[in-house]
Amino acid sequence: MHYIDAFNHFFPKALWQRIQQLDGAGKDIGRRMQGIPCIYDLEARFRVMDEFRDYTQILSLGMPPLEAMGGPELATEFAKLGNDGLAELVEKHPERFAGFVAALPMNAPEAAVREAERAFTELGANGLQIHTNVNGAPLDEERFFPIFEAAARHGKPVLLHPSRTSSMPDYATEDKSKYEIWWTFGWPYETSAAMARLVFSGFMDRLPALKVLAHHMGAMVPYFEGRVGPGWDQLGKRTSDEDLSLVLKRLKKRPLDYFKDFYADTAVFGSRAATLCGLEFYGSDRILFASDSPFDPEKGPGYIRDTLRILNSLDLPKEDLEKLCFRNAQALFGLSPH
């Protein structure tokens, strides 16, 4: 079997070195990245990849989002450094890296559109990585629409990555999230909320060709199919200060149908139950193998190994297993057949 890992993370050398010059580079998520050589050291990356046969990756940058590291000018500089570096890795090591998704300075939307165009037309980017909020702002703000429009125009997917920090408390009486709840439960909520905003804002109707992959098996959506389906069919029944039934009338199909239009990946940290739930919801045509490497306890191979073990244990026809392992990635990212 051939495997294309659709969502994993790496920092090209020039960008990694530039980030280390920032104040606060060794705090929180940044400190975690410094402790995982496989996310910035190419030889360490290759050693991990060598553990798996016929295995290639679609590269994307790691956390935090570029717009969280500095103002528009700095984020734009980082995006160019990152995208140039990822494109160079794909060009130099095609047997390792099947493609990459570009990063954007989302706090500078006009510059982000220009960078997306450059990435697609000059660098050969296979998609865009966009985080679920832009320094706290929702993705359905009109200033971000041209970015999604660019992806749809080029026939390239948007990969939706969660972003949330401990500064968003779990309770209104507190000023920060405790016990990393902001990550464990907060990130799936973030992704699900961003998906909902793209649906109910009408972005998906306005861009019918738009393809969005929701990281971590579509987040909460498959498990909450009943709430997303019959529950949201009753949108407005729980709200008295505005008429939300008008939103349903505006949409071209029922909410559940939009959520089934998303793509998902298998990066669920080795959970067979989550994999089966997602497969039941999305079907074999919309799920891509992904590991989220190198964030496992072994700092590289663990999530790849666990995910492959689950995939290969599924009672699926060979054709469907091939879709999950590599054919869906080839189609979504515009890769040449294996």
mmCIF file of C-alpha atoms in Angstrom:
data_model
loop_
_atom_site.group_PDB
_atom_site.id
_atom_site.type_symbol
_atom_site.label_atom_id
_atom_site.label_comp_id
_atom_site.label_asym_id
_atom_site.label_seq_id
_atom_site.Cartn_x
_atom_site.Cartn_y
_atom_site.Cartn_z
ATOM 1 C CA MET A 1 0.000 0.000 0.000
ATOM 2 C CA HIS A 2 1.117 3.556 -0.762
ATOM 3 C CA TYR A 3 0.575 6.186 1.945
ATOM 4 C CA ILE A 4 0.294 9.962 1.568
ATOM 5 C CA ASP A 5 0.214 11.686 4.959
ATOM 6 C CA ALA A 6 -2.037 14.662 4.282
ATOM 7 C CA PHE A 7 -1.612 16.678 7.481
ATOM 8 C CA ASN A 8 1.682 16.845 9.403
ATOM 9 C CA HIS A 9 3.972 19.697 10.276
ATOM 10 C CA PHE A 10 7.494 20.962 9.611
ATOM 11 C CA PHE A 11 9.384 24.281 9.752
ATOM 12 C CA PRO A 12 11.864 24.994 6.932
ATOM 13 C CA LYS A 13 15.274 26.027 8.210
ATOM 14 C CA ALA A 14 15.166 29.741 7.296
ATOM 15 C CA LEU A 15 11.782 30.293 8.922
ATOM 16 C CA TRP A 16 12.670 28.229 12.002
ATOM 17 C CA GLN A 17 15.816 30.271 12.601
ATOM 18 C CA ARG A 18 13.925 33.532 12.109
ATOM 19 C CA ILE A 19 11.213 32.529 14.595
ATOM 20 C CA GLN A 20 13.832 31.737 17.246
ATOM 21 C CA GLN A 21 14.836 35.417 17.183
ATOM 22 C CA LEU A 22 11.396 36.492 18.414
ATOM 23 C CA ASP A 23 10.667 37.467 21.998
ATOM 24 C CA GLY A 24 8.637 34.663 23.535
ATOM 25 C CA ALA A 25 9.821 32.012 21.056
ATOM 26 C CA GLY A 26 10.436 29.672 23.990
ATOM 27 C CA LYS A 27 7.020 30.031 25.606
ATOM 28 C CA ASP A 28 4.057 27.621 25.510
ATOM 29 C CA ILE A 29 3.533 26.160 21.992
ATOM 30 C CA GLY A 30 6.842 27.657 20.846
ATOM 31 C CA ARG A 31 8.690 25.930 23.679
ATOM 32 C CA ARG A 32 7.020 22.648 22.780
ATOM 33 C CA MET A 33 8.182 22.967 19.171
ATOM 34 C CA GLN A 34 11.782 23.527 20.312
ATOM 35 C CA GLY A 35 11.635 20.197 22.119
ATOM 36 C CA ILE A 36 10.664 18.215 18.989
ATOM 37 C CA PRO A 37 13.670 17.976 16.636
ATOM 38 C CA CYS A 38 11.587 16.234 13.975
ATOM 39 C CA ILE A 39 9.670 19.466 13.304
ATOM 40 C CA TYR A 40 12.736 21.476 12.261
ATOM 41 C CA ASP A 41 15.607 19.017 11.744
ATOM 42 C CA LEU A 42 15.433 17.445 8.279
ATOM 43 C CA GLU A 43 17.710 14.503 9.106
ATOM 44 C CA ALA A 44 15.603 13.680 12.176
ATOM 45 C CA ARG A 45 12.542 13.873 9.952
ATOM 46 C CA PHE A 46 14.035 11.471 7.432
ATOM 47 C CA ARG A 47 14.935 8.970 10.176
ATOM 48 C CA VAL A 48 11.310 8.882 11.296
ATOM 49 C CA MET A 49 9.993 8.561 7.744
ATOM 50 C CA ASP A 50 12.424 5.703 7.061
ATOM 51 C CA GLU A 51 10.498 3.584 9.564
ATOM 52 C CA PHE A 52 7.581 3.397 7.114
ATOM 53 C CA ARG A 53 7.522 1.825 3.685
ATOM 54 C CA ASP A 54 6.132 3.661 0.644
ATOM 55 C CA TYR A 55 5.263 6.680 2.784
ATOM 56 C CA THR A 56 5.252 10.353 1.716
ATOM 57 C CA GLN A 57 4.006 13.595 3.260
ATOM 58 C CA ILE A 58 2.130 16.767 2.380
ATOM 59 C CA LEU A 59 3.937 19.400 4.454
ATOM 60 C CA SER A 60 2.450 22.296 6.412
ATOM 61 C CA LEU A 61 3.872 24.637 9.047
ATOM 62 C CA GLY A 62 3.415 23.972 12.745
ATOM 63 C CA MET A 63 1.916 26.207 15.408
ATOM 64 C CA PRO A 64 1.446 28.976 16.318
ATOM 65 C CA PRO A 65 -0.316 30.721 13.415
ATOM 66 C CA LEU A 66 1.881 33.269 11.676
ATOM 67 C CA GLU A 67 -0.532 36.074 12.541
ATOM 68 C CA ALA A 68 -0.132 35.250 16.233
ATOM 69 C CA MET A 69 3.633 35.835 16.074
ATOM 70 C CA GLY A 70 3.606 39.445 14.927
ATOM 71 C CA GLY A 71 1.934 42.221 12.973
ATOM 72 C CA PRO A 72 0.950 42.142 9.298
ATOM 73 C CA GLU A 73 4.441 42.968 8.013
ATOM 74 C CA LEU A 74 6.144 40.256 10.075
ATOM 75 C CA ALA A 75 3.476 37.653 9.295
ATOM 76 C CA THR A 76 3.847 38.384 5.578
ATOM 77 C CA GLU A 77 7.626 37.956 5.829
ATOM 78 C CA PHE A 78 7.154 34.652 7.672
ATOM 79 C CA ALA A 79 4.642 33.370 5.109
ATOM 80 C CA LYS A 80 7.064 33.993 2.249
ATOM 81 C CA LEU A 81 9.952 32.387 4.124
ATOM 82 C CA GLY A 82 7.814 29.394 5.051
ATOM 83 C CA ASN A 83 6.279 28.844 1.643
ATOM 84 C CA ASP A 84 9.580 29.252 -0.190
ATOM 85 C CA GLY A 85 11.142 26.756 2.203
ATOM 86 C CA LEU A 86 8.368 24.177 1.894
ATOM 87 C CA ALA A 87 8.369 24.466 -1.904
ATOM 88 C CA GLU A 88 12.134 23.914 -1.923
ATOM 89 C CA LEU A 89 11.791 20.769 0.211
ATOM 90 C CA VAL A 90 9.181 19.334 -2.161
ATOM 91 C CA GLU A 91 11.383 20.142 -5.168
ATOM 92 C CA LYS A 92 14.535 18.640 -3.623
ATOM 93 C CA HIS A 93 12.929 15.575 -2.058
ATOM 94 C CA PRO A 94 9.937 14.518 -4.190
ATOM 95 C CA GLU A 95 10.338 10.924 -3.012
ATOM 96 C CA ARG A 96 9.741 12.155 0.566
ATOM 97 C CA PHE A 97 7.344 15.061 0.166
ATOM 98 C CA ALA A 98 4.453 14.758 -2.260
ATOM 99 C CA GLY A 99 3.461 18.411 -1.843
ATOM 100 C CA PHE A 100 2.812 21.242 0.601
ATOM 101 C CA VAL A 101 0.078 23.595 1.715
ATOM 102 C CA ALA A 102 0.903 27.276 1.952
ATOM 103 C CA ALA A 103 0.714 29.446 5.042
ATOM 104 C CA LEU A 104 -0.765 32.942 4.876
ATOM 105 C CA PRO A 105 -0.529 36.229 6.837
ATOM 106 C CA MET A 106 -4.213 36.198 7.776
ATOM 107 C CA ASN A 107 -3.892 39.463 9.732
ATOM 108 C CA ALA A 108 -3.198 41.109 6.363
ATOM 109 C CA PRO A 109 -5.994 39.715 4.149
ATOM 110 C CA GLU A 110 -4.967 41.526 0.949
ATOM 111 C CA ALA A 111 -1.383 40.362 1.350
ATOM 112 C CA ALA A 112 -2.728 36.885 2.130
ATOM 113 C CA VAL A 113 -4.534 36.766 -1.218
ATOM 114 C CA ARG A 114 -1.363 37.852 -3.009
ATOM 115 C CA GLU A 115 0.658 35.200 -1.178
ATOM 116 C CA ALA A 116 -1.922 32.524 -1.993
ATOM 117 C CA GLU A 117 -1.727 33.454 -5.669
ATOM 118 C CA ARG A 118 2.072 33.398 -5.559
ATOM 119 C CA ALA A 119 2.079 30.047 -3.794
ATOM 120 C CA PHE A 120 -0.271 28.499 -6.347
ATOM 121 C CA THR A 121 1.184 29.986 -9.535
ATOM 122 C CA GLU A 122 4.911 30.226 -8.723
ATOM 123 C CA LEU A 123 5.582 27.663 -6.000
ATOM 124 C CA GLY A 124 3.185 24.872 -6.915
ATOM 125 C CA ALA A 125 1.352 24.825 -3.568
ATOM 126 C CA ASN A 126 -1.253 22.081 -3.223
ATOM 127 C CA GLY A 127 -3.559 23.978 -0.863
ATOM 128 C CA LEU A 128 -3.722 26.486 1.986
ATOM 129 C CA GLN A 129 -3.500 26.001 5.733
ATOM 130 C CA ILE A 130 -5.812 28.402 7.585
ATOM 131 C CA HIS A 131 -6.412 28.440 11.323
ATOM 132 C CA THR A 132 -9.875 28.445 12.843
ATOM 133 C CA ASN A 133 -9.699 32.070 13.966
ATOM 134 C CA VAL A 134 -7.497 35.021 13.124
ATOM 135 C CA ASN A 135 -6.248 36.423 16.417
ATOM 136 C CA GLY A 136 -9.759 35.815 17.766
ATOM 137 C CA ALA A 137 -11.722 36.940 14.678
ATOM 138 C CA PRO A 138 -14.062 34.468 12.909
ATOM 139 C CA LEU A 139 -13.243 33.268 9.419
ATOM 140 C CA ASP A 140 -16.595 34.323 7.998
ATOM 141 C CA GLU A 141 -15.743 38.019 8.262
ATOM 142 C CA GLU A 142 -16.064 39.420 4.761
ATOM 143 C CA ARG A 143 -12.408 40.545 4.687
ATOM 144 C CA PHE A 144 -11.359 36.876 4.560
ATOM 145 C CA PHE A 145 -13.711 35.839 1.746
ATOM 146 C CA PRO A 146 -11.236 36.624 -1.085
ATOM 147 C CA ILE A 147 -8.769 34.146 0.444
ATOM 148 C CA PHE A 148 -11.273 31.301 0.228
ATOM 149 C CA GLU A 149 -12.237 32.563 -3.209
ATOM 150 C CA ALA A 150 -8.620 32.238 -4.373
ATOM 151 C CA ALA A 151 -8.464 28.622 -3.200
ATOM 152 C CA ALA A 152 -11.720 27.777 -4.963
ATOM 153 C CA ARG A 153 -10.611 29.529 -8.148
ATOM 154 C CA HIS A 154 -7.430 27.456 -8.285
ATOM 155 C CA GLY A 155 -9.220 24.239 -7.343
ATOM 156 C CA LYS A 156 -7.078 23.829 -4.227
ATOM 157 C CA PRO A 157 -8.296 22.833 -0.757
ATOM 158 C CA VAL A 158 -8.236 24.823 2.465
ATOM 159 C CA LEU A 159 -6.927 22.785 5.392
ATOM 160 C CA LEU A 160 -8.570 24.016 8.578
ATOM 161 C CA HIS A 161 -6.288 23.802 11.617
ATOM 162 C CA PRO A 162 -7.559 24.550 15.141
ATOM 163 C CA SER A 163 -6.084 27.428 17.109
ATOM 164 C CA ARG A 164 -6.915 28.336 20.682
ATOM 165 C CA THR A 165 -4.834 29.168 23.744
ATOM 166 C CA SER A 166 -5.182 29.107 27.504
ATOM 167 C CA SER A 167 -6.224 32.780 27.342
ATOM 168 C CA MET A 168 -9.756 31.611 26.416
ATOM 169 C CA PRO A 169 -11.213 30.486 29.769
ATOM 170 C CA ASP A 170 -13.468 27.483 30.288
ATOM 171 C CA TYR A 171 -15.763 29.458 32.618
ATOM 172 C CA ALA A 172 -16.901 33.074 32.602
ATOM 173 C CA THR A 173 -15.693 33.603 36.182
ATOM 174 C CA GLU A 174 -12.112 32.694 35.308
ATOM 175 C CA ASP A 175 -9.464 34.429 33.226
ATOM 176 C CA LYS A 176 -7.716 31.391 31.701
ATOM 177 C CA SER A 177 -8.329 27.783 30.763
ATOM 178 C CA LYS A 178 -7.054 25.173 33.190
ATOM 179 C CA TYR A 179 -5.512 21.719 32.713
ATOM 180 C CA GLU A 180 -5.006 22.302 28.958
ATOM 181 C CA ILE A 181 -8.742 21.946 28.449
ATOM 182 C CA TRP A 182 -8.254 24.702 25.851
ATOM 183 C CA TRP A 183 -6.376 22.091 23.747
ATOM 184 C CA THR A 184 -8.038 18.742 24.491
ATOM 185 C CA PHE A 185 -11.638 19.899 24.123
ATOM 186 C CA GLY A 186 -11.106 23.469 22.941
ATOM 187 C CA TRP A 187 -9.439 22.656 19.645
ATOM 188 C CA PRO A 188 -12.186 20.289 18.420
ATOM 189 C CA TYR A 189 -14.752 22.908 19.436
ATOM 190 C CA GLU A 190 -12.777 25.605 17.578
ATOM 191 C CA THR A 191 -12.760 23.561 14.381
ATOM 192 C CA SER A 192 -16.457 22.725 14.648
ATOM 193 C CA ALA A 193 -17.375 26.367 15.296
ATOM 194 C CA ALA A 194 -15.330 27.521 12.285
ATOM 195 C CA MET A 195 -17.033 24.919 10.085
ATOM 196 C CA ALA A 196 -20.432 26.152 11.272
ATOM 197 C CA ARG A 197 -19.562 29.768 10.534
ATOM 198 C CA LEU A 198 -18.515 28.878 6.981
ATOM 199 C CA VAL A 199 -21.822 27.055 6.521
ATOM 200 C CA PHE A 200 -24.307 29.474 8.076
ATOM 201 C CA SER A 201 -22.597 32.628 6.764
ATOM 202 C CA GLY A 202 -23.250 31.420 3.225
ATOM 203 C CA PHE A 203 -19.545 31.112 2.296
ATOM 204 C CA MET A 204 -20.128 27.545 1.124
ATOM 205 C CA ASP A 205 -23.088 28.600 -1.037
ATOM 206 C CA ARG A 206 -21.146 31.498 -2.521
ATOM 207 C CA LEU A 207 -18.199 29.205 -3.325
ATOM 208 C CA PRO A 208 -19.693 25.867 -4.361
ATOM 209 C CA ALA A 209 -16.299 24.716 -5.683
ATOM 210 C CA LEU A 210 -14.583 25.347 -2.322
ATOM 211 C CA LYS A 211 -13.045 22.261 -0.704
ATOM 212 C CA VAL A 212 -12.313 22.397 3.024
ATOM 213 C CA LEU A 213 -10.584 19.686 5.036
ATOM 214 C CA ALA A 214 -11.372 19.822 8.759
ATOM 215 C CA HIS A 215 -8.396 18.501 10.731
ATOM 216 C CA HIS A 216 -8.820 15.681 13.263
ATOM 217 C CA MET A 217 -11.639 13.780 11.546
ATOM 218 C CA GLY A 218 -13.976 16.750 11.224
ATOM 219 C CA ALA A 219 -13.640 17.576 14.920
ATOM 220 C CA MET A 220 -16.908 17.165 16.855
ATOM 221 C CA VAL A 221 -19.205 16.908 13.860
ATOM 222 C CA PRO A 222 -19.380 13.115 13.268
ATOM 223 C CA TYR A 223 -20.097 12.351 16.933
ATOM 224 C CA PHE A 224 -22.747 15.063 17.095
ATOM 225 C CA GLU A 225 -24.503 14.108 13.858
ATOM 226 C CA GLY A 226 -27.891 14.211 15.591
ATOM 227 C CA ARG A 227 -27.369 17.764 16.835
ATOM 228 C CA VAL A 228 -25.968 18.932 13.503
ATOM 229 C CA GLY A 229 -28.812 17.187 11.644
ATOM 230 C CA PRO A 230 -32.256 17.159 13.308
ATOM 231 C CA GLY A 231 -31.010 19.607 15.944
ATOM 232 C CA TRP A 232 -29.984 22.349 13.520
ATOM 233 C CA ASP A 233 -33.014 21.634 11.338
ATOM 234 C CA GLN A 234 -34.777 23.494 14.164
ATOM 235 C CA LEU A 235 -32.460 26.511 14.108
ATOM 236 C CA GLY A 236 -34.148 29.439 15.828
ATOM 237 C CA LYS A 237 -36.396 27.441 18.152
ATOM 238 C CA ARG A 238 -34.089 28.199 21.073
ATOM 239 C CA THR A 239 -33.606 31.906 20.295
ATOM 240 C CA SER A 240 -36.075 34.719 20.964
ATOM 241 C CA ASP A 241 -34.092 37.913 20.359
ATOM 242 C CA GLU A 242 -33.610 37.315 16.596
ATOM 243 C CA ASP A 243 -35.313 35.276 13.896
ATOM 244 C CA LEU A 244 -32.766 32.600 13.003
ATOM 245 C CA SER A 245 -35.280 30.687 10.897
ATOM 246 C CA LEU A 246 -34.392 33.190 8.170
ATOM 247 C CA VAL A 247 -30.905 31.654 8.069
ATOM 248 C CA LEU A 248 -32.333 28.250 7.164
ATOM 249 C CA LYS A 249 -34.451 29.802 4.431
ATOM 250 C CA ARG A 250 -31.360 31.468 2.988
ATOM 251 C CA LEU A 251 -29.354 28.252 2.743
ATOM 252 C CA LYS A 252 -29.646 26.100 -0.366
ATOM 253 C CA LYS A 253 -29.757 22.798 1.552
ATOM 254 C CA ARG A 254 -30.122 21.520 5.104
ATOM 255 C CA PRO A 255 -27.205 22.210 7.482
ATOM 256 C CA LEU A 256 -26.189 18.547 7.789
ATOM 257 C CA ASP A 257 -25.625 18.289 4.041
ATOM 258 C CA TYR A 258 -23.069 21.105 4.126
ATOM 259 C CA PHE A 259 -21.137 19.436 6.939
ATOM 260 C CA LYS A 260 -20.974 16.223 4.919
ATOM 261 C CA ASP A 261 -19.371 18.253 2.109
ATOM 262 C CA PHE A 262 -16.244 18.840 4.211
ATOM 263 C CA TYR A 263 -13.255 16.552 3.962
ATOM 264 C CA ALA A 264 -11.694 15.030 7.077
ATOM 265 C CA ASP A 265 -8.468 13.286 8.058
ATOM 266 C CA THR A 266 -7.489 10.371 10.263
ATOM 267 C CA ALA A 267 -5.359 12.393 12.719
ATOM 268 C CA VAL A 268 -7.149 11.277 15.890
ATOM 269 C CA PHE A 269 -4.057 10.215 17.873
ATOM 270 C CA GLY A 270 -4.605 6.483 17.524
ATOM 271 C CA SER A 271 -8.294 6.330 18.426
ATOM 272 C CA ARG A 272 -10.030 3.481 16.613
ATOM 273 C CA ALA A 273 -13.451 4.563 17.919
ATOM 274 C CA ALA A 274 -13.040 8.080 16.502
ATOM 275 C CA THR A 275 -11.844 6.644 13.187
ATOM 276 C CA LEU A 276 -14.892 4.397 12.875
ATOM 277 C CA CYS A 277 -17.236 7.258 13.838
ATOM 278 C CA GLY A 278 -15.707 9.552 11.215
ATOM 279 C CA LEU A 279 -15.735 6.867 8.548
ATOM 280 C CA GLU A 280 -19.414 6.201 9.192
ATOM 281 C CA PHE A 281 -20.206 9.917 8.849
ATOM 282 C CA TYR A 282 -18.000 11.028 5.936
ATOM 283 C CA GLY A 283 -17.605 7.809 3.977
ATOM 284 C CA SER A 284 -14.471 6.599 2.217
ATOM 285 C CA ASP A 285 -14.497 9.294 -0.481
ATOM 286 C CA ARG A 286 -13.866 12.243 1.875
ATOM 287 C CA ILE A 287 -11.333 10.966 4.401
ATOM 288 C CA LEU A 288 -7.569 11.288 3.968
ATOM 289 C CA PHE A 289 -4.866 9.505 5.912
ATOM 290 C CA ALA A 290 -3.043 11.963 8.177
ATOM 291 C CA SER A 291 -0.937 11.506 11.288
ATOM 292 C CA ASP A 292 -0.355 14.989 12.766
ATOM 293 C CA SER A 293 3.283 13.916 13.170
ATOM 294 C CA PRO A 294 5.500 14.748 15.034
ATOM 295 C CA PHE A 295 3.380 15.473 18.119
ATOM 296 C CA ASP A 296 3.141 11.982 19.580
ATOM 297 C CA PRO A 297 4.936 11.091 22.852
ATOM 298 C CA GLU A 298 7.787 9.603 20.765
ATOM 299 C CA LYS A 299 8.177 12.927 18.900
ATOM 300 C CA GLY A 300 7.675 11.557 15.397
ATOM 301 C CA PRO A 301 6.780 7.971 14.581
ATOM 302 C CA GLY A 302 4.086 7.158 17.154
ATOM 303 C CA TYR A 303 0.990 8.689 15.575
ATOM 304 C CA ILE A 304 2.040 7.511 12.107
ATOM 305 C CA ARG A 305 2.391 3.929 13.347
ATOM 306 C CA ASP A 306 -0.828 3.990 15.381
ATOM 307 C CA THR A 307 -2.869 5.483 12.553
ATOM 308 C CA LEU A 308 -1.545 3.014 9.974
ATOM 309 C CA ARG A 309 -2.308 0.135 12.315
ATOM 310 C CA ILE A 310 -5.917 1.276 12.628
ATOM 311 C CA LEU A 311 -6.312 1.842 8.888
ATOM 312 C CA ASN A 312 -4.938 -1.573 8.047
ATOM 313 C CA SER A 313 -7.194 -3.249 10.622
ATOM 314 C CA LEU A 314 -10.388 -1.847 9.115
ATOM 315 C CA ASP A 315 -12.671 -4.288 7.351
ATOM 316 C CA LEU A 316 -12.767 -2.292 4.123
ATOM 317 C CA PRO A 317 -12.684 -3.279 0.457
ATOM 318 C CA LYS A 318 -9.211 -2.706 -1.025
ATOM 319 C CA GLU A 319 -10.573 0.087 -3.228
ATOM 320 C CA ASP A 320 -11.872 2.014 -0.206
ATOM 321 C CA LEU A 321 -8.663 1.496 1.765
ATOM 322 C CA GLU A 322 -6.655 2.837 -1.174
ATOM 323 C CA LYS A 323 -8.885 5.919 -1.213
ATOM 324 C CA LEU A 324 -8.119 6.626 2.431
ATOM 325 C CA CYS A 325 -4.417 5.869 2.170
ATOM 326 C CA PHE A 326 -3.520 7.798 -0.984
ATOM 327 C CA ARG A 327 -6.109 8.151 -3.751
ATOM 328 C CA ASN A 328 -8.220 10.815 -2.008
ATOM 329 C CA ALA A 329 -5.053 12.823 -1.331
ATOM 330 C CA GLN A 330 -4.027 12.560 -4.968
ATOM 331 C CA ALA A 331 -7.419 13.855 -6.062
ATOM 332 C CA LEU A 332 -7.763 16.639 -3.474
ATOM 333 C CA PHE A 333 -4.224 17.973 -3.825
ATOM 334 C CA GLY A 334 -3.924 17.484 -7.604
ATOM 335 C CA LEU A 335 -1.070 14.973 -7.405
ATOM 336 C CA SER A 336 -0.072 12.689 -10.246
ATOM 337 C CA PRO A 337 -1.286 9.089 -9.793
ATOM 338 C CA HIS A 338 1.037 6.674 -8.021
#
